[in-house]
GROMACS .gro file of C-alpha atoms in nm:
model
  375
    1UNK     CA    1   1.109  -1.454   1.712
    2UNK     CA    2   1.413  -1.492   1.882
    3UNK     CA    3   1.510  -1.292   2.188
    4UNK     CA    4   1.828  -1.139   2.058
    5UNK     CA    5   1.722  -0.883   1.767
    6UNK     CA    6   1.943  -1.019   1.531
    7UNK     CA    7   1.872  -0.840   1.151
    8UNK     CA    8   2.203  -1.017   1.011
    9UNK     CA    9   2.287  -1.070   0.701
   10UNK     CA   10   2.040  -0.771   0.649
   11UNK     CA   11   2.226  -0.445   0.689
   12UNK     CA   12   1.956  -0.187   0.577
   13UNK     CA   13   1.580  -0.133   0.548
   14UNK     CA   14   1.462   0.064   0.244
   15UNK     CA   15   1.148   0.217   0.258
   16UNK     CA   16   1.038   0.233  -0.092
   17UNK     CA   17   0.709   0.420  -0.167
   18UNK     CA   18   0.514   0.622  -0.426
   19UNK     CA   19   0.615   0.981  -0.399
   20UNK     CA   20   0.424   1.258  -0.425
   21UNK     CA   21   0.445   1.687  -0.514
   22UNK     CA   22   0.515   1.880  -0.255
   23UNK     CA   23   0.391   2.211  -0.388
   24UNK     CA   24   0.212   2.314  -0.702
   25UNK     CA   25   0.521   2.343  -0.909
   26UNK     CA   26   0.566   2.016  -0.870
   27UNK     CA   27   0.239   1.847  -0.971
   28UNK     CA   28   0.313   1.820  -1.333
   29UNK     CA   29   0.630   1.685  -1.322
   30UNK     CA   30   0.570   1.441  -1.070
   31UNK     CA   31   0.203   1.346  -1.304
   32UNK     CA   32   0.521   1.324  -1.608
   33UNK     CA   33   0.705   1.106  -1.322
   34UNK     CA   34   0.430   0.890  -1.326
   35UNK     CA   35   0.277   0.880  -1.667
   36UNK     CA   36   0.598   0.824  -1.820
   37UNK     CA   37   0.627   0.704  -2.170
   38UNK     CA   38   0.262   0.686  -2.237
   39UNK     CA   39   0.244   1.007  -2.391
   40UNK     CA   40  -0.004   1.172  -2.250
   41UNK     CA   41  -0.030   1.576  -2.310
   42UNK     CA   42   0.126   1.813  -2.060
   43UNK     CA   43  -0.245   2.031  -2.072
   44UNK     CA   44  -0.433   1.673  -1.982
   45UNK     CA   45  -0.207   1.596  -1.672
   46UNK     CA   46  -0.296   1.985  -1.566
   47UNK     CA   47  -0.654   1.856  -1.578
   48UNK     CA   48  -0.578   1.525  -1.406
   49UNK     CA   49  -0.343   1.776  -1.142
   50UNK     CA   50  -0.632   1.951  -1.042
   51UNK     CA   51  -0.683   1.697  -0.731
   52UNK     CA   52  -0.327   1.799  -0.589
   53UNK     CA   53  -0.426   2.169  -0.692
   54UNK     CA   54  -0.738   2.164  -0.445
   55UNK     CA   55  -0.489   2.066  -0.170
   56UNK     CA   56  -0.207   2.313  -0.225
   57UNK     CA   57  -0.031   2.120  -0.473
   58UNK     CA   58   0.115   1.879  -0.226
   59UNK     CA   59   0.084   1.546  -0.137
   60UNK     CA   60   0.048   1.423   0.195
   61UNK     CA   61   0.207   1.103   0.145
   62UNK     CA   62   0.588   1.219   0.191
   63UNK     CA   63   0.498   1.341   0.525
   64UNK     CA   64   0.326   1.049   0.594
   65UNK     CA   65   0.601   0.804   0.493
   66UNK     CA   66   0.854   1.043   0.726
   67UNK     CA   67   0.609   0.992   1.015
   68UNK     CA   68   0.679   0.610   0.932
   69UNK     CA   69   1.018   0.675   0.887
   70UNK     CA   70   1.026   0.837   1.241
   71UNK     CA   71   0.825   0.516   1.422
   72UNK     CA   72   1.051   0.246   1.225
   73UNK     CA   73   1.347   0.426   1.377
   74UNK     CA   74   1.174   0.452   1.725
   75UNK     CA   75   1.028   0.118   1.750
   76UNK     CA   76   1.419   0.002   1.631
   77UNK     CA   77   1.586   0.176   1.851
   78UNK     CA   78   1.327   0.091   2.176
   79UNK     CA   79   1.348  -0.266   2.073
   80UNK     CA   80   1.770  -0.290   2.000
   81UNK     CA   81   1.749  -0.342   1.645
   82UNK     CA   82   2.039  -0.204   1.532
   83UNK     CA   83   1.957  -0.157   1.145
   84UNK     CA   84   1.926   0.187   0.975
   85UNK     CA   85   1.641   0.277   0.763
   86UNK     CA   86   1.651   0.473   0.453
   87UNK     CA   87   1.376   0.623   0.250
   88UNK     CA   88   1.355   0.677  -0.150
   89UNK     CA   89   1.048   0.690  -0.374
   90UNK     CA   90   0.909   0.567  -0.764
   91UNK     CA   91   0.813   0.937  -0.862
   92UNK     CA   92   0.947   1.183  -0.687
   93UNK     CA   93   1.232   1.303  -0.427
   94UNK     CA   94   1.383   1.146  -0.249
   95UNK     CA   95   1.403   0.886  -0.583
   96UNK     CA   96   1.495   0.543  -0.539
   97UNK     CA   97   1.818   0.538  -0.717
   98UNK     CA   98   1.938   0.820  -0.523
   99UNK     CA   99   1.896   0.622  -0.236
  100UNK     CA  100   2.022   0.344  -0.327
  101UNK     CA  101   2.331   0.520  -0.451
  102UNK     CA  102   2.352   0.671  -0.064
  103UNK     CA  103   2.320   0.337   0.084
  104UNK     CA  104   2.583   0.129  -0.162
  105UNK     CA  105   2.838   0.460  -0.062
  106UNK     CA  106   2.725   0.389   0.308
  107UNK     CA  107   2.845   0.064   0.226
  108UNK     CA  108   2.537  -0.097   0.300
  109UNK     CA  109   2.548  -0.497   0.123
  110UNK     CA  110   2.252  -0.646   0.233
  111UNK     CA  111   1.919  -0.474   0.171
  112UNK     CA  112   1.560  -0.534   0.264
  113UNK     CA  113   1.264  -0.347   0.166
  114UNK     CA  114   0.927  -0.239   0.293
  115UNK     CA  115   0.676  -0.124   0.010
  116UNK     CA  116   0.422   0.097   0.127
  117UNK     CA  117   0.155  -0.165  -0.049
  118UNK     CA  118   0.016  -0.460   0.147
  119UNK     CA  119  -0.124  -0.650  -0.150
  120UNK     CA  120  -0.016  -0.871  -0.434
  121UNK     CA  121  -0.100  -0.633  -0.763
  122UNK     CA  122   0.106  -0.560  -1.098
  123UNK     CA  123   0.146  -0.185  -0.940
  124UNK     CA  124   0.162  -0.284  -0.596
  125UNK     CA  125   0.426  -0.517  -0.591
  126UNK     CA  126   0.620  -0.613  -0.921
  127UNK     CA  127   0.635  -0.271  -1.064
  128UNK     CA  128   0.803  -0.122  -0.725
  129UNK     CA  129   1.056  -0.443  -0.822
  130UNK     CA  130   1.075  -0.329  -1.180
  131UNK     CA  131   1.190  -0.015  -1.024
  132UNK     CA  132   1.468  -0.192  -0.822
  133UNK     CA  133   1.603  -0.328  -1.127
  134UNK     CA  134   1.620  -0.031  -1.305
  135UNK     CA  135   1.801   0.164  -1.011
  136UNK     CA  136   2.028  -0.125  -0.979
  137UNK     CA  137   2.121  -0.095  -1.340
  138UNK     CA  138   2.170   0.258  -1.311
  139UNK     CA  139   2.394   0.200  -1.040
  140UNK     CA  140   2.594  -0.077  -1.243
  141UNK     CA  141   2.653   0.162  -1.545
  142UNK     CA  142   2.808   0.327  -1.265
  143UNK     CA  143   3.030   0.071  -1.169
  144UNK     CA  144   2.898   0.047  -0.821
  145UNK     CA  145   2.891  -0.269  -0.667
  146UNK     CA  146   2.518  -0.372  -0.591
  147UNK     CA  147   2.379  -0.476  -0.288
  148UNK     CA  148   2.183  -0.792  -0.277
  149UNK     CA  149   1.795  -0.718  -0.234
  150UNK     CA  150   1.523  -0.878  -0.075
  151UNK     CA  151   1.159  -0.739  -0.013
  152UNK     CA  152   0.952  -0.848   0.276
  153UNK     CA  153   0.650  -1.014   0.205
  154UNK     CA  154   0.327  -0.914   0.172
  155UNK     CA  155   0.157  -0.817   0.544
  156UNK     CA  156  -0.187  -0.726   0.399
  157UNK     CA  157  -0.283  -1.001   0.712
  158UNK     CA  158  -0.058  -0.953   0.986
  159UNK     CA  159  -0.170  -0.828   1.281
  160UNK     CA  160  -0.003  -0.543   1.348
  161UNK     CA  161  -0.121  -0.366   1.010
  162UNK     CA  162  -0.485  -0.520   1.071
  163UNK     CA  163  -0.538  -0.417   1.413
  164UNK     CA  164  -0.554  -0.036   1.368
  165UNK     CA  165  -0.793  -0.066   1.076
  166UNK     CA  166  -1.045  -0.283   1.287
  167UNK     CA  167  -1.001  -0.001   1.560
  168UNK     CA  168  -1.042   0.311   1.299
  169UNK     CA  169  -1.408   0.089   1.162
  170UNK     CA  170  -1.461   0.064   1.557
  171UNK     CA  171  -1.428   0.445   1.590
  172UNK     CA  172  -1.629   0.561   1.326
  173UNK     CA  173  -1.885   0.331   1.393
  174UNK     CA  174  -1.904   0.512   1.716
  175UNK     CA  175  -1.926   0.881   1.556
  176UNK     CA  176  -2.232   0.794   1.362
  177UNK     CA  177  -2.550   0.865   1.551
  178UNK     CA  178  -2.652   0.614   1.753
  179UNK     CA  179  -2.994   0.592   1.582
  180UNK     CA  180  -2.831   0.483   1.280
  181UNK     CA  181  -2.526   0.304   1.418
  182UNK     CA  182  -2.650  -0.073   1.460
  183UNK     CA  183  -2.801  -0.067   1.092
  184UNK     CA  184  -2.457   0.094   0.955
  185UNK     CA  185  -2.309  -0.080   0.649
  186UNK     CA  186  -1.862  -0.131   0.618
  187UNK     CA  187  -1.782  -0.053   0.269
  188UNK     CA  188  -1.418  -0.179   0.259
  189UNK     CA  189  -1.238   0.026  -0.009
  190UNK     CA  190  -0.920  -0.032  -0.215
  191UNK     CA  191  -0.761   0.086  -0.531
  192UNK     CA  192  -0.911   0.016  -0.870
  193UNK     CA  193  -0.751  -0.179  -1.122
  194UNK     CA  194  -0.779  -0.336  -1.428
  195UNK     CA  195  -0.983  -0.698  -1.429
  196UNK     CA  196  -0.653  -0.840  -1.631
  197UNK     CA  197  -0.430  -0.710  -1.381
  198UNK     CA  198  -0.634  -0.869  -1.076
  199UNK     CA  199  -0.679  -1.207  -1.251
  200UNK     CA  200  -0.306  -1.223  -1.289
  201UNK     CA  201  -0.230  -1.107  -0.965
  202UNK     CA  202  -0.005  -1.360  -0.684
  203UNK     CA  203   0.192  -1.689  -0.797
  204UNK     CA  204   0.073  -1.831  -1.110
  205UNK     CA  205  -0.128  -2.157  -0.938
  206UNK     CA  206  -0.360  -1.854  -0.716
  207UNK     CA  207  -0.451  -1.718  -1.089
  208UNK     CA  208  -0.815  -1.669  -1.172
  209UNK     CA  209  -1.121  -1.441  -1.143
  210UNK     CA  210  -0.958  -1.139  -0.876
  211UNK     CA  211  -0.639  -1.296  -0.842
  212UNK     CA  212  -0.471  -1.304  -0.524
  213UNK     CA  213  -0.547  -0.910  -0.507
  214UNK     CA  214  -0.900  -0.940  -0.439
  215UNK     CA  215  -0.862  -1.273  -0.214
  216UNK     CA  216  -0.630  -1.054   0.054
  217UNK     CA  217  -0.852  -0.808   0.004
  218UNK     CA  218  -1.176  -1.009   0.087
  219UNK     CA  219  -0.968  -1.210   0.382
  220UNK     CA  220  -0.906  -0.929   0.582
  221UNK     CA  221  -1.216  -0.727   0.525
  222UNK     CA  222  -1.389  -1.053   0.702
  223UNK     CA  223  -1.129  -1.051   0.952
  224UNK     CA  224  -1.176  -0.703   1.064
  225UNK     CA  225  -1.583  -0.750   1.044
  226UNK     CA  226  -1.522  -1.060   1.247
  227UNK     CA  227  -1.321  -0.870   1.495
  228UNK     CA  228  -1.625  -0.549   1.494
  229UNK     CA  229  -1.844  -0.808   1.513
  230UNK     CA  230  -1.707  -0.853   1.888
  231UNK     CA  231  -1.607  -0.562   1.972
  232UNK     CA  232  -1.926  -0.413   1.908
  233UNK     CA  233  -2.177  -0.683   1.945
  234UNK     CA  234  -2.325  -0.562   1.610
  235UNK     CA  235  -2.279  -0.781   1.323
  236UNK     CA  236  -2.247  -0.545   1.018
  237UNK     CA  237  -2.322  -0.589   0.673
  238UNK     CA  238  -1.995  -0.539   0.471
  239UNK     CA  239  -1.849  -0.512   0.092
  240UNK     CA  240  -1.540  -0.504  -0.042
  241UNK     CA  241  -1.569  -0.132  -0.313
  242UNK     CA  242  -1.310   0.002  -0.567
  243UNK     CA  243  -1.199   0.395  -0.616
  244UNK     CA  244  -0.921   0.549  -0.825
  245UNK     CA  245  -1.045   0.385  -1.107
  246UNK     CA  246  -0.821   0.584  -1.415
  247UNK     CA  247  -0.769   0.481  -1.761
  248UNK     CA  248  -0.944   0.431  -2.076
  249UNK     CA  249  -1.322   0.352  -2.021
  250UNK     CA  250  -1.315   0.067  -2.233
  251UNK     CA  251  -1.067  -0.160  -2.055
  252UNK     CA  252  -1.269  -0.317  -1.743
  253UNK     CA  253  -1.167  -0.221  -1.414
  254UNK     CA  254  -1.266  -0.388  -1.064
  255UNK     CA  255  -1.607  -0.299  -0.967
  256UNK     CA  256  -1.842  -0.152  -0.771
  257UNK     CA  257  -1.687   0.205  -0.778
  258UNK     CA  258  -1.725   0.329  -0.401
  259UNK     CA  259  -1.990   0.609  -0.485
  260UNK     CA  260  -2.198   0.427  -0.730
  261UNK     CA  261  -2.202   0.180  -0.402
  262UNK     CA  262  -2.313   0.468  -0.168
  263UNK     CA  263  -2.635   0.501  -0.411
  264UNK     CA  264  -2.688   0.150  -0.439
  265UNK     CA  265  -2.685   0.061  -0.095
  266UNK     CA  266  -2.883   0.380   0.011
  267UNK     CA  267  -3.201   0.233  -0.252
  268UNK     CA  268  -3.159   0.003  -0.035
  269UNK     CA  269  -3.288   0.105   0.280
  270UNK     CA  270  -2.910   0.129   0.456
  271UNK     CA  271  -2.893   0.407   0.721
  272UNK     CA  272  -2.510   0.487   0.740
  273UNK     CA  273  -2.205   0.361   0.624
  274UNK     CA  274  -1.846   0.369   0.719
  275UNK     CA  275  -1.585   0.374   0.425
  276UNK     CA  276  -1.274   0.181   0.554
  277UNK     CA  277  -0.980   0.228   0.283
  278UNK     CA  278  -0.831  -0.127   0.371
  279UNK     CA  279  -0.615  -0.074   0.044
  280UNK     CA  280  -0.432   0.195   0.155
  281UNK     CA  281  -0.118   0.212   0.419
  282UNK     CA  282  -0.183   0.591   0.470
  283UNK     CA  283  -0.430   0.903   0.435
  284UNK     CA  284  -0.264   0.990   0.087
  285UNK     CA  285  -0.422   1.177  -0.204
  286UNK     CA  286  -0.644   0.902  -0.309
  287UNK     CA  287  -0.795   0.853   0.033
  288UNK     CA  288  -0.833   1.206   0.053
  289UNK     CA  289  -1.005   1.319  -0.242
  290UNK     CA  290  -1.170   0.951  -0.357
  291UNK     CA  291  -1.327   0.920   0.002
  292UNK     CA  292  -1.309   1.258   0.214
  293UNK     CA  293  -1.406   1.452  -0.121
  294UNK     CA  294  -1.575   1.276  -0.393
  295UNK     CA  295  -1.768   1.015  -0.206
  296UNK     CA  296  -1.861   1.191   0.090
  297UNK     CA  297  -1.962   1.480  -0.110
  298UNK     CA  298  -2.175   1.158  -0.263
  299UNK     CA  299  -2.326   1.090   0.040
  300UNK     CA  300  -2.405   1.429   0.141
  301UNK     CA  301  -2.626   1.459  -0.191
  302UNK     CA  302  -2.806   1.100  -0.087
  303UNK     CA  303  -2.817   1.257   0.264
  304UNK     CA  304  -2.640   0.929   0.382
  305UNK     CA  305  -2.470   0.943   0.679
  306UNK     CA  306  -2.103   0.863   0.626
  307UNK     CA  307  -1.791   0.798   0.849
  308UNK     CA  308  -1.401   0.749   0.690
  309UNK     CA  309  -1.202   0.541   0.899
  310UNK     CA  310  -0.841   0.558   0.919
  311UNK     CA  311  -0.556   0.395   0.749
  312UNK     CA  312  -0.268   0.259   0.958
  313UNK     CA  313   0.014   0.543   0.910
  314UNK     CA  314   0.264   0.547   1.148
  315UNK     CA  315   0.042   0.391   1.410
  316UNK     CA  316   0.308   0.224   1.655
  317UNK     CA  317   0.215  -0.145   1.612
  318UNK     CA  318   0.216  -0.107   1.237
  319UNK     CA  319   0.631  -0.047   1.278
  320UNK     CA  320   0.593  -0.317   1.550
  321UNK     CA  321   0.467  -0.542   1.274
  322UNK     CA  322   0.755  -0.432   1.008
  323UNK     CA  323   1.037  -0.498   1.349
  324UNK     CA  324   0.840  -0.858   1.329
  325UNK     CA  325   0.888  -0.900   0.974
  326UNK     CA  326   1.246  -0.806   0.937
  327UNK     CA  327   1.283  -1.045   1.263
  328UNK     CA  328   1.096  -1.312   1.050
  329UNK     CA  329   1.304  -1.253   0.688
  330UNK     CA  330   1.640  -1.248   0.898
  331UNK     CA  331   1.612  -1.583   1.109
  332UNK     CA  332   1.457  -1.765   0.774
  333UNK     CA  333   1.804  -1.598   0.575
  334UNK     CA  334   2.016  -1.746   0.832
  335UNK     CA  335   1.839  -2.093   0.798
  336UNK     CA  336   1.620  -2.114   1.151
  337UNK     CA  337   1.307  -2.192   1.168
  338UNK     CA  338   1.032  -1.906   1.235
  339UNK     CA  339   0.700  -1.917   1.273
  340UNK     CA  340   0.538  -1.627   1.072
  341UNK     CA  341   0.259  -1.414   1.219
  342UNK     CA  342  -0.079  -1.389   0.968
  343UNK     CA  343  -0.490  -1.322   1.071
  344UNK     CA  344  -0.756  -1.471   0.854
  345UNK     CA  345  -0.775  -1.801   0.619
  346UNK     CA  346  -0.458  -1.735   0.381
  347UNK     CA  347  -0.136  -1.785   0.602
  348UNK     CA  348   0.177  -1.607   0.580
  349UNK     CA  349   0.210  -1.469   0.213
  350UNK     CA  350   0.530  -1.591   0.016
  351UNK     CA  351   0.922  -1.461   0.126
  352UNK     CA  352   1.030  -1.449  -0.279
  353UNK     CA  353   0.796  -1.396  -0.576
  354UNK     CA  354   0.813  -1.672  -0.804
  355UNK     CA  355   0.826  -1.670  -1.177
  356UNK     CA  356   0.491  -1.564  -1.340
  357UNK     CA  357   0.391  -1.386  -1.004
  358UNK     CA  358   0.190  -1.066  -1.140
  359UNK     CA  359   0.336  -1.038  -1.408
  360UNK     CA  360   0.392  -0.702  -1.658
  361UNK     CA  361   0.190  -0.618  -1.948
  362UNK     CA  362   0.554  -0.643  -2.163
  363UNK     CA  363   0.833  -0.809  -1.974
  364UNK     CA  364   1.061  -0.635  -1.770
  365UNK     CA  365   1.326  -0.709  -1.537
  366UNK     CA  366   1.228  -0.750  -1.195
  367UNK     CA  367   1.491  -0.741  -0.871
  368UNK     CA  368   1.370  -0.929  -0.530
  369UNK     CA  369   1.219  -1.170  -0.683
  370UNK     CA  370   1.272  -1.572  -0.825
  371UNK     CA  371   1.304  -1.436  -1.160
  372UNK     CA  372   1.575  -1.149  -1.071
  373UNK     CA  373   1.878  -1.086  -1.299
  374UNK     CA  374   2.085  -0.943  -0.978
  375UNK     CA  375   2.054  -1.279  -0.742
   0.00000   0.00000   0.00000
C-alpha cells in the first residue's frame, strides 16, 4: 500500500448489511422484509419470530454493525483516510435505498461497498448486488443521477478478519478445563445452504461439489487450526459444521448440522469442543440462538463440554483490514500495481464478479459486478 492514503476515485464506503428488528413490533415485518414474495403466512413467520421473541424482539446485529461503523470511522480517521462511511441495510432501517438516496444528495459519485459476508454464496454476495440494482433503479425512476458502484472483494482470507477468529478458538480453548483441553475438538461453523446454491457458488470455472463457498470455508478453517496448532502446541482435530439450515426439508442443504455433530463426535469418545462460527462477521441472531442456545443447550444434554468463540465484530484489525482493502481497490482503480494481502492456499479473491458468478435461481439484475446494467 502506498504511504499516502489515497481512496480516489472512491468517494464513499457503504456498509451494506442484513438488518435486523429492533423491538418486538418489529419482528414480523422485518420476517415480511425478508420473506418477501414467497408467500408465506403472517401466523408462520410469528412461529419462525419466536427466536427474536426470546431476546426482546431485537436483533443484535444493528448494534453490532454501528460498533463497526464506529471502528471504520476511527481506524479512518487515525490513519488519514479521508472517506466517509455510510450505513444502510437489505431488511430493515436504515434500508439501502435510503442510503443511497442520502449519499447521491451528499453528492457522493464514486461508491465502494463492504458486505458484512466474507464468502462467495447466492445470499452472501450476489443477492446484496441484486439489492444494489434495485435501489439504483429506484433511485433512477427518481431521476437521480447514480453513482458508480464497486464492492470490495471477498476477505474471507485476509488477515485482519482471520486473526481474531484464531485468537477467539485460542481463548476458548483456554476456558475449557484443562483435563479436557488437549483432546478438545474445533467445530468450525457457518451458515447452511442449499447443496445447489454451494455448487454454483464463485466464478463459473471454481463450479462443482461446495463451490467456492465451502473451499473459503475449508481454507481458512485449516489456516486458523494451523495457526492454534502453534500457538498452543496442541494439534486439534477440526470440521467444518452447518447451522441455520431453513427451508423445505426436501431440498438438500449443506451438512453436518452443528448439533447432530455435537452427538456424533461425543459417540465418539471427544472430550470438549469449541464451536468457532467462522461464517459469521458478528455475534448476530444466528450465532446467538444456533450456537449459544440450541447447540449448547445440545451439549449440555450430552454433558459435553462446550466453548463459543467469537466472531470478529468491530475488533480493531478487522477495520484495519477493510482501511487495507479500500487502499488495495483504490490504487488497482487508478491503474498501480498492488499487491493484495490473503492467508491460506486460495490468493486474493476476485475485484469484479464475472458473469455466471453465483448466480440466482431466476435472473436478476445485479450492480458491482461484470454483468451490471449500471457500469
Amino acid at each position: 500500500m502506498p504511504d499516502v492514503l489515497d481512496a480516489s476515485p472512491y468517494d464513499a464506503l457503504l456498509l451494506l448489511s442484513f438488518g435486523g428488528p429492533e423491538g418486538p413490533d418489529d419482528v414480523v415485518p422485518f420476517l415480511e422484509n425478508v420473506t418477501r414474495g414467497r408467500g408465506i403466512p403472517k401466523e408462520r413467520l410469528k412461529e419462525v419470530g419466536q427466536h427474536y421473541f426470546l431476546f426482546g424482539g431485537v436483533s443484535p446485529i444493528n448494534d453490532q454493525n454501528r460498533a463497526l461503523l464506529d471502528a471504520l470511522r476511527k481506524d479512518f480517521a487515525e490513519h488519514g483516510l479521508d472517506l466517509p462511511v455510510y450505513w444502510g441495510n437489505r431488511n430493515w432501517a436504515p434500508y439501502l435505498t435510503d442510503t443511497l438516496r442520502e449519499m447521491v444528495r451528499d453528492g457522493r459519485r464514486r461508491i465502494l461497498v463492504l458486505a458484512t459476508s466474507a464468502y462467495a454464496s447466492y445470499s452472501g454476495c450476489r443477492q446484496y448486488r441484486e439489492n444494489l440494482a434495485d435501489a439504483l433503479a429506484a433511485l433512477e425512476a427518481e431521476g437521480l443521477e447514480l453513482p458508480k458502484i464497486d464492492k470490495l472483494r471477498h476477505y474471507f482470507n485476509h488477515p485482519g478478519f482471520v486473526e481474531p477468529m484464531v485468537d477467539g478458538v485460542v481463548r476458548s480453548l483456554a476456558e475449557l478445563p484443562e483435563e479436557v483441553r488437549d483432546g478438545a475438538h474445533i467445530a468450525f461453523s457457518t451458515h447452511s445452504i442449499p447443496t445447489s446454491a454451494a455448487d454454483t457458488s464463485g466464478p463459473v470455472e471454481e463450479h462443482g461439489d461446495g463451490g467456492a463457498y465451502v473451499r473459503q470455508h475449508l481454507d481458512v478453517a485449516q489456516v486458523i487450526a494451523d495457526a492454534v496448532r502453534e500457538r498452543t502446541g496442541v494439534d486439534h482435530s477440526w470440521q467444518l459444521v452447518y447451522q441455520s439450515r431453513s427451508g423445505a426439508p426436501h431440498i438438500p442443504w449443506l451438512e453436518p448440522d452443528i448439533c447432530d455433530h455435537l452427538e456424533e463426535r461425543h459417540a465418539a469418545g471427544v472430550p470438549a469442543v469449541v464451536m468457532a462460527p467462522i461464517g459469521f462477521v458478528s455475534d448476530h441472531m444466528e450465532v446467538l440462538y444456533d450456537l449459544d442456545t440450541e447447540a449448547t443447550a445440545k451439549a449440555e444434554e450430552l454433558g459435553l463440554p462446550v466453548r463459543r468463540s467469537a466472531t470478529v465484530g468491530a475488533d480493531p484489525r478487522f477495520a484495519a483490514a477493510v482501511r487495507d482493502l479500500v487502499l488495495e481497490r483504490s490504487a488497482d482503480e487508478r491503474g498501480q500495481e498492488v499487491a493484495p494481502c490473503a492467508l491460506g492456499a486460495l490468493g486474493a479473491s476476485h475485484d469484479l464478479c464475472p458473469v455466471g458468478c453465483c448466480p440466482a435461481r431466476a435472473p436478476r439484475p445485479a450492480a458491482a459486478g461484470a454483468d451490471s446494467p449500471y457500469a
